[in-house]
């Protein structure tokens, strides 16, 4: 009974079926029929004209986007606990040609317009200091918190006035949509975002993420950066097919809702005192003594030690609800 | 009846089966059971201790290898028609941090030890000129020619004396092994190679290539570069499973033999006068007037115009032999 | 009467004389007689065999050193207020190919071995996090504090056990030597440092800094990086001559002592309550109301507003002592 | 009696005088009075509004310009014998973040619009191939040939229609102006050039070159790249003062004319049979047997062996005309 990561879950059956259906000869790279349907599929989902690129990892999606929005001599503002800062092995520096990550504070790995403005105000407008060029936020955040459309729009407005590009790392964007009940459009381009890394791997996909650009024309250079970074697969239809399978019939949303529901059930079992952060998506950060954690593990529950006295539970699209109930019960009886 | 590219062929059924088998929860990244078997599988195949990394594209495999073998201020010697020069969108420059490709001549996109030595001799040993640091060859070459073990060993010896790292782009390595009848070991580490990009996508895979290091310890940094370039997939087992499926039961070799056999059949139909290069692997470069090409296309055969009066035919692991026979017949009757 | 920066002072007369003497035809780049004497001059000064490169700026010296000590995928530990973080326009990211600066805290822009160890301990030893590769400290620090030989050696020992390269930004190294009374050797290689940016521009030079490597063989690659970054001047003798002029007769030390003495005189006038940091070298950070600052400026004293209620005074090698006395008096009578 | 390189000559006395005059306290970096006069001085010389940056080397000037005109994923077209390809240690790759140099042929290291067009036509307009973004020519060329205003304008027109930026490496621009009798404007912006590296070091300067941008607004980012590459000297006035001293009273032109005249005298002595290239500026490539070269050296003449049976003679602004006459006589009597 594993609550380690949605990263490690199996793929949705529809994804495997889609791969089987795509298992025919077609044009190489992204000239195939499946890849050709991506723009339309996302344009419908986001209620605007979108250019969409498949890539294999969230790191690739994030860093191609950042390279589009920030020149080598610029800085990307992001939260101190952001994935791009802590878990991408310096990929932003690689993709941008040495741009800087300027780290912001904020509860629950969320940033506010004030923090963004203050960070920009601290930078002297001379050639000696690296000038901020973009903001990258994560929705849902690294601690499972979501940005509402209003919060996102306030950040978008700050970016607009400060001349910053605006990127959203949506490794768990589906969970954010499910949690907020907001439309994909309201959480992105209507709020001023330029690019979204829309994660499908944590959502039941195998090895395909989508990188979306909301400004027409941006994708052209991004396609070059994708190729140049080795992310243009020759049999691209297998990536596109996965994404289409998850978009169709709103599977992505159903999957996210299932994961969120499992997390909510666990959050109720934990009660407010144990929870380090509010549980809005599919991650829980739970205060727990080593003895308590050991007791749960002895009952067959696996999870990650996050910090002294704190564990992390992550639920997936396919989390077994019986196991969730057993864990909830076990937590209640600690 | 398409003779465009092995890039665009379908996947081998065993690959899809392997993906289905791997469709269970396991550890993320390359901590899973399938990824853990790669080193052993390749070590057995190559008769030496090997470290193996899966990546999704040949460009990624090539360029991570090049970044390992060449510092930013160095040069990589390679043939003027090499894939890394012509078809990777500048990825070698990106991955190495600006290293230079020094272009060599040679019939059939093959290079000789003499060419390598002369290129090194032309470089002044001062700080003004970029010093050669590595050689990259392609086996089978971009024109479908193969390097024998002896030819490879002669290049390896030149590299050793010149202080060059030695990388082999093996996008069609399986075809080279099938064509030469040589062992993987004799075509690589026994001949002095440091790293091999072992292609599986053109061999019936979906989106997994293997990057092999023959020097113990090299893989550690390469794993960091893989992550840093966004190529460490979170559900890595699906990549490893593909590769294992093709290694098992020597499917990779059977697939390559099938593709090569189809090419040989077409080569015989073409006869020596039409062939620009000897046909050793699965590519044919065929002299053909526009009218002749049009005549073939009118019969339903698809292929690529390579140069004025020259077309390229590529055969795949799953090339329909009936179609091959029909094309052979059509060529004979031109 | 300017107390803005030692950056803007004139050059020592001996420097101009040396330029005039060097104004003859000689071999280009660093093949001339003056450049050829640098290694010996620094080797004598540092009591060990040294390889020395002239460059034109401290940024170039620092960043070539960092590129030598840190791979693109690594991190450089440095103080949050370090010049390489705040005032070099992202040059470390450029020179290293995207390495990360990991920021440390510490009073007076100084770092301690504990801080270094803690920063390393916080990094997971996996491929997802950027691994620390080097430490860069500034002596004298950005706030004019010095590291003693013991403090430096403790940091060197931490670097040794942690596997970190150790770079010292010595833009005001002369001032640190003058302030501590320690030998250049005790403040660098005997304390475990790998490389020193030895600043001469703030010390009476025109446009020449020295980059010193204490590990034999390091300079060879550094010379390539110097050329590749456009810092190998064709008439290098004019750079070497400046440095030699300041080394000869210990002018560098006399100049630093003069600057420090001026600062000390001002520090006494300020008294401990006004001083934000102890005054050990040639910089003063002085608590002062806007009205007080305006009063001083009205008397003809120019200086930099550092922070609300705080001004910075910097003294140079050629600071007019009469003006210093007048400023000291003016501060006393505020 | 040295005919090695104009790189190694002494500085013009006016340059040393200017340094002495600038040897007063002023604002740091490029905020000083001398740097502030550069834009005006060059604007007058080029008859248009110009933004001018001092840097210390031609490599820095060239590569900052290239980084402005070519994105990391682009290609710079240049002659196979260009300095940026052969003698800058890979600096273009470093500054651009990995852009490619696409090498063109052409007699005397000159390129023609046809060559440029053909090179662009050979590139497929897909994401797999690196797209040309800029052209860089050298005037006077690496073999001492000049481009006329018409030739330059034809290249500029080709760049305009092909969407290429247009950079001129003018390490010996003064010699080209002197040789052609054309105006600086006609050789640059009127011909469509975007940026010029205007060399002063070979022209009697010490360590200052000028990087000129003809498109308003370009310099802003270039100033950031200058700082980021460590080329913003803190005492910038000493660089600006050198350049101003050479611009004033048209010293740059007189110096170039003197060097060209010395070369012309030697060219006449050589006669057409010995000359590999026409002698238009201040370089001679002379057919000469090893015995002949040895005979000249025995008489005290120093020069560079360029190729088997070929030597290079370079004359400087301060070439002693008596020595020139003696060498001319010695060549005649070979």
Coordinates of C-alpha atoms in Angstrom, one line a residue, chain C residues 16, chain D residues 12-23 241 245 251:
Chain C
X16 CA 51.9 54.5 -15.9
Chain D
X12 CA 51.0 55.4 -30.4
X13 CA 52.5 58.1 -28.1
X14 CA 49.1 59.9 -28.1
X15 CA 47.6 56.8 -26.5
X16 CA 50.0 56.9 -23.6
X17 CA 49.5 60.6 -23.3
X18 CA 45.7 60.1 -23.2
X19 CA 46.1 57.5 -20.5
X20 CA 48.1 60.0 -18.4
X21 CA 45.5 62.6 -18.9
X22 CA 42.8 60.2 -17.9
X23 CA 44.7 59.3 -14.7
X241 CA 40.7 57.6 -23.7
X245 CA 43.1 59.6 -28.9
X251 CA 45.3 59.3 -36.1

